[in-house]
XYZ file of C-alpha atoms in Angstrom:
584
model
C 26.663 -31.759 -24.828
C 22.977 -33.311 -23.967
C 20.012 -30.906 -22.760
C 19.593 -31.459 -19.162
C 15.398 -31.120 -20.496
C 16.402 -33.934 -22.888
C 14.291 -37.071 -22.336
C 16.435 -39.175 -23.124
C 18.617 -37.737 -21.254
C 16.472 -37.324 -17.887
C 15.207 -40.931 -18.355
C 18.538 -42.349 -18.589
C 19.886 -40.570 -15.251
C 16.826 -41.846 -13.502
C 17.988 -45.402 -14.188
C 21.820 -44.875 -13.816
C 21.359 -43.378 -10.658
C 17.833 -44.463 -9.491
C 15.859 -47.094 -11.121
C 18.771 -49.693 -11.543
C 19.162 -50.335 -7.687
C 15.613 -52.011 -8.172
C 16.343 -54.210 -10.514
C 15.181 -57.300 -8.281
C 11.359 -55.292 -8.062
C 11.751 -54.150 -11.454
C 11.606 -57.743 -12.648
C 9.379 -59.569 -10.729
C 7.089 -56.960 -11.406
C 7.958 -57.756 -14.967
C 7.546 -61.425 -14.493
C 3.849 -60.748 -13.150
C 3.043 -58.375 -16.269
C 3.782 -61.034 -18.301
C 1.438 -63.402 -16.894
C -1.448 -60.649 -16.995
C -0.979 -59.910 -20.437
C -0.752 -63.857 -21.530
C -3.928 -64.765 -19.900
C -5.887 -61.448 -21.242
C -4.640 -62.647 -24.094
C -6.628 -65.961 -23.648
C -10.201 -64.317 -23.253
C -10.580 -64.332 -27.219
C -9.249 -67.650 -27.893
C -11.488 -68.982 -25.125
C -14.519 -66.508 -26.372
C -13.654 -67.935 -30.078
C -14.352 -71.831 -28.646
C -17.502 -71.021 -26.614
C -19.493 -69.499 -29.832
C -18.198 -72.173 -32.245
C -19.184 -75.178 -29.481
C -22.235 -73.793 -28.992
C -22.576 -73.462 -32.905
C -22.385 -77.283 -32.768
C -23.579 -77.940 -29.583
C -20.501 -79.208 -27.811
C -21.455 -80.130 -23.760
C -18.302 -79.271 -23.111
C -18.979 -75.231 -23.060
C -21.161 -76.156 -20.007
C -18.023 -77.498 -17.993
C -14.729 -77.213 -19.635
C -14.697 -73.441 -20.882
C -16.051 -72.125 -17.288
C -13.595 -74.179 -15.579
C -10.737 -72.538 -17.800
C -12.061 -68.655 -17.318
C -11.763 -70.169 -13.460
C -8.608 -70.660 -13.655
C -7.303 -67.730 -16.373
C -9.384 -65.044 -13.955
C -7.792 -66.629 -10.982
C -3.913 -66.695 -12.192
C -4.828 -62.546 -13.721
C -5.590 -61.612 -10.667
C -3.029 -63.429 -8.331
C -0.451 -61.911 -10.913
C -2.122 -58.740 -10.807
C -1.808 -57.734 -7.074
C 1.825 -59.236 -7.086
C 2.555 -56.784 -10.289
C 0.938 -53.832 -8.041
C 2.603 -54.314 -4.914
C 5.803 -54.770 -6.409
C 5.647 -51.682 -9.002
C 4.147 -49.694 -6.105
C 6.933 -50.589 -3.641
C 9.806 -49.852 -6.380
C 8.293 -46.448 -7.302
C 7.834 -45.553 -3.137
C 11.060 -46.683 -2.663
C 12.604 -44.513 -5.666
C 10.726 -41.385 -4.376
C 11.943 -41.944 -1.101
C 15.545 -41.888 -1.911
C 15.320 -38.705 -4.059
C 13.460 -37.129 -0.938
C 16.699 -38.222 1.942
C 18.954 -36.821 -1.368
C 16.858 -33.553 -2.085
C 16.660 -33.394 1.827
C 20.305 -33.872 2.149
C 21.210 -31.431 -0.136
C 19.575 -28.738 1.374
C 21.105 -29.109 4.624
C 24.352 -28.801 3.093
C 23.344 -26.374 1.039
C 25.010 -22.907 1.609
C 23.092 -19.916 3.067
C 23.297 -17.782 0.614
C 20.730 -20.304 -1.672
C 18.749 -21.431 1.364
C 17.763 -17.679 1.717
C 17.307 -16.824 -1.671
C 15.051 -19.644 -2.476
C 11.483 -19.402 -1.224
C 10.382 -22.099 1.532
C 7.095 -23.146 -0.295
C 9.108 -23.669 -3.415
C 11.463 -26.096 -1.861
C 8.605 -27.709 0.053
C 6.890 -28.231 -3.237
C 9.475 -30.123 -4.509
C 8.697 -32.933 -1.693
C 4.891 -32.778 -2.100
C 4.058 -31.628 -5.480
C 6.873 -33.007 -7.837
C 6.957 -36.180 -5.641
C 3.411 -36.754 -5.965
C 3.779 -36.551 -9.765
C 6.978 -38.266 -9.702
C 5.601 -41.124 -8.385
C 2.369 -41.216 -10.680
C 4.664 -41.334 -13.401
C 7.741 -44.052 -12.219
C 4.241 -46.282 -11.217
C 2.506 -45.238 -14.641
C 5.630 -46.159 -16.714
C 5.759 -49.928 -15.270
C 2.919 -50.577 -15.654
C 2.259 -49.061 -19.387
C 5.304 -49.836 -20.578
C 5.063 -53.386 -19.199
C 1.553 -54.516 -18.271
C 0.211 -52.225 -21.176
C 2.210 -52.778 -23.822
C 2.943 -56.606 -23.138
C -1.083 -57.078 -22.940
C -1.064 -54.857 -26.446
C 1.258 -57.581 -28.116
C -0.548 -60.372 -26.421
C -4.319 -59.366 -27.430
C -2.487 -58.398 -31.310
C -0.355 -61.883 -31.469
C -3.965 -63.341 -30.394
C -5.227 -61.059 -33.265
C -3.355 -62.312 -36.075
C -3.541 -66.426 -35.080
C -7.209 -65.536 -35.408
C -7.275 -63.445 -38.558
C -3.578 -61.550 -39.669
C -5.619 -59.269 -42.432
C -7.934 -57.956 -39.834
C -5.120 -57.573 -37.390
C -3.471 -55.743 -39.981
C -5.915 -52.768 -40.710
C -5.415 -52.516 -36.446
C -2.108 -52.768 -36.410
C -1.295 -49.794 -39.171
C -4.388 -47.696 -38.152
C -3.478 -47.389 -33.911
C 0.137 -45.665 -34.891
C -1.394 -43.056 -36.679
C -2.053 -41.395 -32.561
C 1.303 -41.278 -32.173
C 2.657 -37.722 -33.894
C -0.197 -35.809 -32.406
C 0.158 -37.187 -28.764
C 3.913 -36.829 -28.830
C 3.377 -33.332 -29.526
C 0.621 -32.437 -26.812
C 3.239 -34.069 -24.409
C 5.919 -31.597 -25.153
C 3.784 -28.714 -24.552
C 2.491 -30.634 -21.259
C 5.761 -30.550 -20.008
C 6.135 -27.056 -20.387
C 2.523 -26.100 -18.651
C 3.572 -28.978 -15.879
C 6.519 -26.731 -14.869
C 4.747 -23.768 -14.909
C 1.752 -25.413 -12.529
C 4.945 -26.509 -10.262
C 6.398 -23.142 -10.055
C 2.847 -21.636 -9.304
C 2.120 -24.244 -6.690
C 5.171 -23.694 -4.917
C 4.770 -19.642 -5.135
C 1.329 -20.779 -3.871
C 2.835 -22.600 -0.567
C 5.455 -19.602 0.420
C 1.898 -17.551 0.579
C 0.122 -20.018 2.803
C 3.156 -20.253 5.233
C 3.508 -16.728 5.197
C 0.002 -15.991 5.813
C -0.077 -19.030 8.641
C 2.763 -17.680 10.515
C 2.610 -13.983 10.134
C -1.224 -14.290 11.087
C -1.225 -12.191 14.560
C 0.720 -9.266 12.030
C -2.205 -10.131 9.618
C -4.490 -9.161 12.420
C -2.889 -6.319 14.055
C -2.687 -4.083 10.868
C -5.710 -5.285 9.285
C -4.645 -7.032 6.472
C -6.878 -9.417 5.813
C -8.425 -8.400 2.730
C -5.173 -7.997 1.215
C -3.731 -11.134 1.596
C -7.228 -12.780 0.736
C -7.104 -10.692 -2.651
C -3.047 -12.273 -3.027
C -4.398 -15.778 -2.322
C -6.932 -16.001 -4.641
C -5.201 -14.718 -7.489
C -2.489 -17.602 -6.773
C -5.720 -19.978 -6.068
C -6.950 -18.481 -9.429
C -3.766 -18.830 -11.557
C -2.750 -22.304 -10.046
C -6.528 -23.335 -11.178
C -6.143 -21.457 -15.157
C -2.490 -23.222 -15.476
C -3.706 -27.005 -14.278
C -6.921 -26.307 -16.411
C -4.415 -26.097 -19.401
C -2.677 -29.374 -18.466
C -5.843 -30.782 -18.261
C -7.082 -29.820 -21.391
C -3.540 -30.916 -22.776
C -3.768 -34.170 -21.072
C -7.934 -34.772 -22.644
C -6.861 -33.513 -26.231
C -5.388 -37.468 -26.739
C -8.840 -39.134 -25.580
C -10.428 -38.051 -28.809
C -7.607 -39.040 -30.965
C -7.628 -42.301 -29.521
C -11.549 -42.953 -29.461
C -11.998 -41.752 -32.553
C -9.382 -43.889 -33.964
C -10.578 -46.889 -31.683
C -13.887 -46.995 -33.120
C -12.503 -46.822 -36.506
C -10.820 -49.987 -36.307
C -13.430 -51.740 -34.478
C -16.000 -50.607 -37.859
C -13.827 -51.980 -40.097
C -13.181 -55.400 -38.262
C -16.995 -55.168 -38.019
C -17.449 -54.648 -41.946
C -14.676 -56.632 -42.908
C -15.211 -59.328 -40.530
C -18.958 -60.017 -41.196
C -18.372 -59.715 -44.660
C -16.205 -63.026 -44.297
C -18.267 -64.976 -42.193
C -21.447 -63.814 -44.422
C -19.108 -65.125 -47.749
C -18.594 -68.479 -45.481
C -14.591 -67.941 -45.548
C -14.682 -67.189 -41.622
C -16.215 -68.906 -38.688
C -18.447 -67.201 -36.531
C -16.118 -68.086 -33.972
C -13.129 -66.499 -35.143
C -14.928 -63.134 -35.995
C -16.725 -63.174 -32.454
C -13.234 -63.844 -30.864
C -11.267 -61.293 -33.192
C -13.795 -58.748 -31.822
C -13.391 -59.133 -28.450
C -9.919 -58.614 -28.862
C -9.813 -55.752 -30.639
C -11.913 -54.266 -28.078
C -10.270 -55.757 -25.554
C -7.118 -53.749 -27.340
C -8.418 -50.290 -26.789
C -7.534 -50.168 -22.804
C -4.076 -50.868 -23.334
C -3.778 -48.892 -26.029
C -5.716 -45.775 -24.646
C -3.119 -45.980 -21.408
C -0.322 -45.975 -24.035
C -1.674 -42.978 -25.600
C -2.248 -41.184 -22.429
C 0.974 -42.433 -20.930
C 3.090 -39.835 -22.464
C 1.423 -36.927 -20.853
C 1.912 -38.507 -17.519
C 5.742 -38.968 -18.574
C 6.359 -35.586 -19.192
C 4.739 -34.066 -16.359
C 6.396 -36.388 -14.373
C 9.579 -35.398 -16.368
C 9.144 -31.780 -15.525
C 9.236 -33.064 -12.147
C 12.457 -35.120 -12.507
C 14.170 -31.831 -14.317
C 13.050 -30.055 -11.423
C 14.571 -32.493 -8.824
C 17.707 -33.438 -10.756
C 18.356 -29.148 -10.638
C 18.420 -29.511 -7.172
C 20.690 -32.372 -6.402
C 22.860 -30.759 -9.012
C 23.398 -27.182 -7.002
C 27.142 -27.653 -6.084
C 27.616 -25.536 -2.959
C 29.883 -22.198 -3.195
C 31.287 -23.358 0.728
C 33.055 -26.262 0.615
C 36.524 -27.974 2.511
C 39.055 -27.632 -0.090
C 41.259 -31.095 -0.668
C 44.125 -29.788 2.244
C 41.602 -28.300 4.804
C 42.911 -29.395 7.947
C 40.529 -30.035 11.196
C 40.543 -27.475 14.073
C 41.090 -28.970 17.356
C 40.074 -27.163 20.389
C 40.501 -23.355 19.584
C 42.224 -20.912 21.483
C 39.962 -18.367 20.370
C 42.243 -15.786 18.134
C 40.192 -14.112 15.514
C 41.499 -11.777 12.728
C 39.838 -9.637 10.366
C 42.153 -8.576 7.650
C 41.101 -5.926 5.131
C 37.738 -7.752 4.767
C 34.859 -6.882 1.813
C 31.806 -8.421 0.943
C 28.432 -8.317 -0.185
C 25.632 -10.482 -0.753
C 24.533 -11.245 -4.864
C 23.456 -8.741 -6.466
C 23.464 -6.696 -3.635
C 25.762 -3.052 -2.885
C 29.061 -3.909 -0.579
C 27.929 -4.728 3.123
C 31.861 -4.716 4.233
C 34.222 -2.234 3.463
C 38.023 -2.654 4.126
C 36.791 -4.567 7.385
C 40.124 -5.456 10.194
C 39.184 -6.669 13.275
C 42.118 -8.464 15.433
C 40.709 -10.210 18.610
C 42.792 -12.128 21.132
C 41.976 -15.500 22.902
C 39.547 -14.788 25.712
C 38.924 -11.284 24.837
C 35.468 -9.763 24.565
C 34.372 -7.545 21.872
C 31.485 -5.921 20.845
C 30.000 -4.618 17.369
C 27.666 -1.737 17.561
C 25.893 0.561 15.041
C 22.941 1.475 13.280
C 20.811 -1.489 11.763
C 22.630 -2.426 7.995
C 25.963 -1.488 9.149
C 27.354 -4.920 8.757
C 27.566 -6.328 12.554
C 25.692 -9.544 11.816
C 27.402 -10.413 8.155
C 31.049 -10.256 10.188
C 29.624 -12.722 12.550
C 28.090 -14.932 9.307
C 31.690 -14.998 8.042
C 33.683 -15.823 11.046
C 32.011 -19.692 10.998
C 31.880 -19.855 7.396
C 28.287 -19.651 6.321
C 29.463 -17.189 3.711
C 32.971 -16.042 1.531
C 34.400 -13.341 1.957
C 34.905 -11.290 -1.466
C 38.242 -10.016 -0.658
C 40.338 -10.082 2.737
C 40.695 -13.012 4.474
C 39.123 -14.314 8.064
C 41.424 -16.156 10.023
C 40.959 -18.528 13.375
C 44.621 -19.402 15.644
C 46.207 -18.370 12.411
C 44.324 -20.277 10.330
C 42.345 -19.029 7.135
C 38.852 -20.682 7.879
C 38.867 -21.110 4.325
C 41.827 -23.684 4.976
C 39.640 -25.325 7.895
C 37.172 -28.620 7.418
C 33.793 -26.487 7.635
C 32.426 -29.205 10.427
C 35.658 -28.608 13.375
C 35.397 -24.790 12.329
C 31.716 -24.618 13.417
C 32.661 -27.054 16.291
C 34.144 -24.103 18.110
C 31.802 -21.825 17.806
C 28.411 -21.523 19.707
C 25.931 -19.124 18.079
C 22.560 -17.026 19.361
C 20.828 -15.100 17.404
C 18.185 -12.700 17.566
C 16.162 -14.923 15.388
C 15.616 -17.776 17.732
C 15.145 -21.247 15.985
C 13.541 -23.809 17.932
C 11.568 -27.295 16.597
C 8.612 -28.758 17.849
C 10.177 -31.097 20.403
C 10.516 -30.688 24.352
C 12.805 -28.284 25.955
C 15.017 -31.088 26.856
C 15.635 -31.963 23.224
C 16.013 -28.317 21.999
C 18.338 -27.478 24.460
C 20.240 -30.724 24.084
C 21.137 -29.528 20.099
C 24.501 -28.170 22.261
C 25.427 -31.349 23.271
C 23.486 -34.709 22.010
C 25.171 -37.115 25.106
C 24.044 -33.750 27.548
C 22.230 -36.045 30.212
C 19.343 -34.051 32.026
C 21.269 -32.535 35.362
C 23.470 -31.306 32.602
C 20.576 -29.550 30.925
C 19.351 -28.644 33.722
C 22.399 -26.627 34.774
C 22.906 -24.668 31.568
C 19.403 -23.477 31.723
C 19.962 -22.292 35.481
C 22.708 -20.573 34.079
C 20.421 -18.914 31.000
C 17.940 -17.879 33.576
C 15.576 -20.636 32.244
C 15.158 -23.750 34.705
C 12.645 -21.307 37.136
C 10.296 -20.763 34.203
C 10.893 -24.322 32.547
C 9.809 -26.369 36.306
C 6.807 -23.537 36.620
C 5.317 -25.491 32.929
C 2.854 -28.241 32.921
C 5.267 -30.702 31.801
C 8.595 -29.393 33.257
C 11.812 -30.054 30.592
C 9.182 -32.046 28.576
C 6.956 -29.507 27.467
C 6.228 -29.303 23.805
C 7.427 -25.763 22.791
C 5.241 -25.731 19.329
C 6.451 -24.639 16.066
C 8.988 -21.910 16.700
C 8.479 -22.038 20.106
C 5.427 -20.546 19.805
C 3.851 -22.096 22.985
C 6.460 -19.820 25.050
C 7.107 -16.148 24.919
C 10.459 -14.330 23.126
C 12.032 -14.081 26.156
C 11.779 -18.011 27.024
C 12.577 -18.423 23.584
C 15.656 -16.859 23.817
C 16.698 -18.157 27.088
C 16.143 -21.128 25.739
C 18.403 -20.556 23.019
C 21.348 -19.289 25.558
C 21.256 -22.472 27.415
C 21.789 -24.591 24.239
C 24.348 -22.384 23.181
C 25.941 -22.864 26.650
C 25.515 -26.647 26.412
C 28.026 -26.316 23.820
C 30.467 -25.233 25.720
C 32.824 -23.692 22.513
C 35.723 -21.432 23.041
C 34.470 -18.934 20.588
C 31.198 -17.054 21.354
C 28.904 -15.571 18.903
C 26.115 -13.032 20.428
C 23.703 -11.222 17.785
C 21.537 -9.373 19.937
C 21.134 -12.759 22.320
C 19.337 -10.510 25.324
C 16.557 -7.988 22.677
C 14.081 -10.179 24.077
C 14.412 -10.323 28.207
C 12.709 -8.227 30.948
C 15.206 -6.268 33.386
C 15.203 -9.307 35.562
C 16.348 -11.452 33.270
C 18.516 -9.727 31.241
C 20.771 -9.049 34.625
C 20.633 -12.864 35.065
C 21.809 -13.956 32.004
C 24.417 -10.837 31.252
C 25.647 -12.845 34.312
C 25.708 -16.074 33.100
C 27.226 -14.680 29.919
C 29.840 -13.039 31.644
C 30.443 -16.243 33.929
C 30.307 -18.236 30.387
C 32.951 -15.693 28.670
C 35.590 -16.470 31.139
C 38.642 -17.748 29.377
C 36.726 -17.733 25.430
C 36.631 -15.280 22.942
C 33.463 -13.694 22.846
C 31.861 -11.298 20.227
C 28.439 -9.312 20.753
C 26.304 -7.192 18.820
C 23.994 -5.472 20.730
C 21.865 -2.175 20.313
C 21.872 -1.482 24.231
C 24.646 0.045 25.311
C 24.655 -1.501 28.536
C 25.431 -4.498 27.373
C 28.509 -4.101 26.031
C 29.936 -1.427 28.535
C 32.580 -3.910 30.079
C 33.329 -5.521 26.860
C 36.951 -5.348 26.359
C 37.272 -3.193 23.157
C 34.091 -1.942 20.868
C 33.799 -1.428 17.510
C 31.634 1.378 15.844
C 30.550 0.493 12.439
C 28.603 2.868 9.751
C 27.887 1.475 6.336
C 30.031 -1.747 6.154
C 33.212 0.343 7.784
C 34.548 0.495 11.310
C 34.698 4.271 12.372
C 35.521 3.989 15.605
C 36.949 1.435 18.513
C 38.425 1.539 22.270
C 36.677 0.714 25.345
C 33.492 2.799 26.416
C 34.806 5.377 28.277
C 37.237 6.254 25.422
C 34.713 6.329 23.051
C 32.207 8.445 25.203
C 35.181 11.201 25.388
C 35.462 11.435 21.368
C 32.409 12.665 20.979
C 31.682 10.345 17.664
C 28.924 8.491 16.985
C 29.154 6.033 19.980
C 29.074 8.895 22.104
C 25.648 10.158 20.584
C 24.123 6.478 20.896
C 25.147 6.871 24.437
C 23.875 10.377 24.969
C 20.198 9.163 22.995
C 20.123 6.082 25.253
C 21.168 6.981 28.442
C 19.056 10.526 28.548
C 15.905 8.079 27.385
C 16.482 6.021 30.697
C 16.685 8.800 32.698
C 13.701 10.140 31.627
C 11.787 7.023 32.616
């Protein structure tokens, strides 16, 4: 079975699944690399004519030869730009594709890794590994080809013009090879850990950028400057050691560089002194050997590029390759317009790694019924509404919709029939409209407009600068957690699904508003099945049956007056609560 960290192995994936759709790029940009290396390879030849003409005083070097550098300079550098562009647009291109992949992934990716995974670690993957990605997919072009067909040109030229000399080059260069191979193995290795830092290094900025008025409140600014510059401090000691990695060839190559160019001197002058070598050739032999030490010091420092950029392509290629645990199985059938029937049966689960959040959980809850899940905070309210569309498994037990396993349901028509608010309000940086119109992408704006008269929004929304168009900022943060969370009600409205999910939908609402949109709710409940968590007690008071849940197990259900007479733990929420509001 072959290493995913193989090279081989990562190289030949990125042209199975990547490379080979460029061919047509690929080869012009081949076909251009050619031409560069065939006229570099002419400087020596044309070198070698101009000393031996002016040896014997040939005119010609006066017109011919600077007509022909014309002409070679002009054809390199035509082919040069074309070679560019066209590498350039098949490595953009490349990176591009393995972003919309990487992205797509993600957004089917399942909850459970989308939580567990660090947001500056997944946004280093599109900045970071890209950026090294595409230094590498660009680098390896134009070394392999460019490079390495200017290498053979310039030692072809070498050996027309003296094959002894070009000899001592040609077994002298290969002795970089070992050492470099092995400083790019290591490089790999510190070019993972530098990725891994730098994305660690991200999830602190974000953190620090978002959670800045918390930062502020409590004083914690000197704390999270000390945790930044240690990251700052270890991201600069690990890219110092790639650096150093990456310099440790120069030598090697220099050193060997200016080996070969003593002995071409010694050997070569000896010849022309001893009269069995022009002048010309020697002069021309030279230049090409010097000539050969570009292409061969970007061959020698190509394969620390490569295997940073590897790391990177390792680190991609784990991501694409994270199979989701939620998936349709091959006889899921689609759910067509719920009736609303929800069952529980004999439901446990817990998250990885984690002690069991769910305990023996049965819920049964008829079409158009409303229900409500109360309890302290880790009692398992929220998880039993992250099961009901799917976005986790249950371990044991079995959720079912109309009779239906939602295991057994396409994940798409399950979530069709739901409409979800949480108390963690997501909005994007668009306009009102456009967030609200996530319910419903044909919602035309009277549409819109009605939902959010119905959330308790549209008086607030008309009062803004910019009416429905108003920019909300990231996270909505232009408007305040109760707008936010109206906001949220009227998409969920826009929706219009049979089966209601509330987690705590009103926490963020004045008195005013809360009465307006428990209305609206209760107008929008009519003839669905609705669920609520809620830590008020008012709110679910007319809710058709509630369940009391204590450490991942139901301990008590009926309607509120019921459960006021028993005495049990509802009954001291109540008793907490409801003397509090009296006493204000």
């Amino acid at each position: 079975m072959i290493e995913k960290e193989n090279t081989k192995y990562l190289i030949g994936r990125l042209w199975r699944d990547w490379l080979r759709s460029q061919i047509i790029r690929i080869s012009g940009a081949v076909f251009f690399m050619v031409v560069v290396a065939a006229t570099s390879a002419l400087y020596p030849k044309v070198i070698e004519l101009a000393v031996d003409m002016l040896a014997d005083s040939d005119k010609r070097v006066l017109t011919l030869l600077p007509a022909a550098i014309i002409i070679i300079t002009f054809i390199r550098g035509i082919a040069s730009y074309s070679q560019s562009v066209l590498n350039q647009s098949m490595s953009l291109r490349v990176i591009a594709e393995l972003q919309k992949s990487m992205f797509s992934k993600l957004m089917y990716a399942d909850m459970e890794m989308m939580q567990d995974t660090k947001t500056g670690n997944l946004i280093s993957r599109f900045t970071n590994d890209v950026n090294l990605m595409r230094d590498a997919l660009s680098r390896t072009l134009t070394v392999l080809g460019r490079e390495s067909l200017t290498a053979i040109a310039l030692i072809g030229m070498m050996f027309h013009l003296d094959w002894i000399l070009a000899l001592i080059v040609v077994i002298t260069f290969p002795l970089a090879g070992r050492p470099i191979l092995r400083l790019g193995r290591r490089l790999r290795r510190a070019s993972t850990n530098v990725q891994t830092s730098l994305g660690s290094l991200t999830a602190t900025l974000a953190q620090s950028f978002n959670g800045i008025r918390l930062i502020k409140a409590y004083g914690m600014e000197k704390q999270q400057n000390q945790q930044s510059e240690w990251l700052f401090d270890e991201v600069y000691r690990l890219i110092m050691k790639t650096v150093k990695g990456r310099a440790r060839a120069q030598p090697i190559l220099e050193t060997l560089g200016g080996f070969c160019v003593a002995l071409v001197l010694a050997y070569g002058g000896l010849r022309v002194i001893s009269g069995s070598g022009t002048l010309g050739e020697f002069v021309g032999f030279l230049s090409a050997a010097i000539m050969l030490l570009q292409p061969i010091r970007s061959i020698g420092n190509f394969n620390a590029n490569l295997q940073e950029g590897l790391a990177a392509v390792k680190r991609t290629f784990d991501l694409l390759d994270t199979e989701p645990k939620i998936t349709d199985n091959h006889k899921a059938i689609i759910l067509n317009k719920a009736k609303g029937n929800i069952e529980l049966i004999d439901v446990s689960f817990s998250y990885e790694n984690s002690r069991p959040v769910l305990d023996g959980i049965s819920i049964n809850i008829n079409e158009g019924q409303t229900i409500a899940l109360v309890g302290p905070s880790g009692a398992g309210k929220s998880t039993i509404l992250n099961l009901i569309p799917r976005f986790y498994d249950t371990d044991s037990g079995s959720v079912k919709i109309d009779g239906h396993d939602v295991k057994n349901l396409t994940t798409a028509s399950l979530r069709d029939q739901i409409s979800l608010v949480s108390q963690d309000i997501t909005l994007f940086n668009l306009s009102i409209e456009d967030n609200i119109r996530f319910g419903d992408s044909s919602a035309d704006l009277e549409k819109i407009q009605n939902v959010a008269k119905n959330a308790a929004a549209h008086d607030f929304i008309i009062n803004l600068p910019n009416g429905y168009d108003t920019i909300v900022g990231e996270q909505g943060t232009n408007l305040s957690g109760g707008e936010r969370q109206r906001i949220a009600i009227a998409r969920a409205m826009l929706k219009n699904a049979p089966i209601l999910l509330f987690d705590e939908a009103t926490s963020s609402l004045d008195a005013e508003s809360e009465f307006l949109v428990h209305n609206a709710i209760k107008r929008l409940s009519e003839g669905r099945t609705t669920i609520v968590i809620a830590h008020r007690l008012s709110t679910v008071m007319a809710a058709d049956k509630i369940y009391v849940m204590n450490e991942g197990k139901i301990v008590e259900h009926g309607k509120h007056n019921e459960l006021i007479t028993k005495d049990g733990l509802y009954s001291r929420f109540a008793q907490i609560q409801f003397q509090y509001i009296k006493k204000i």
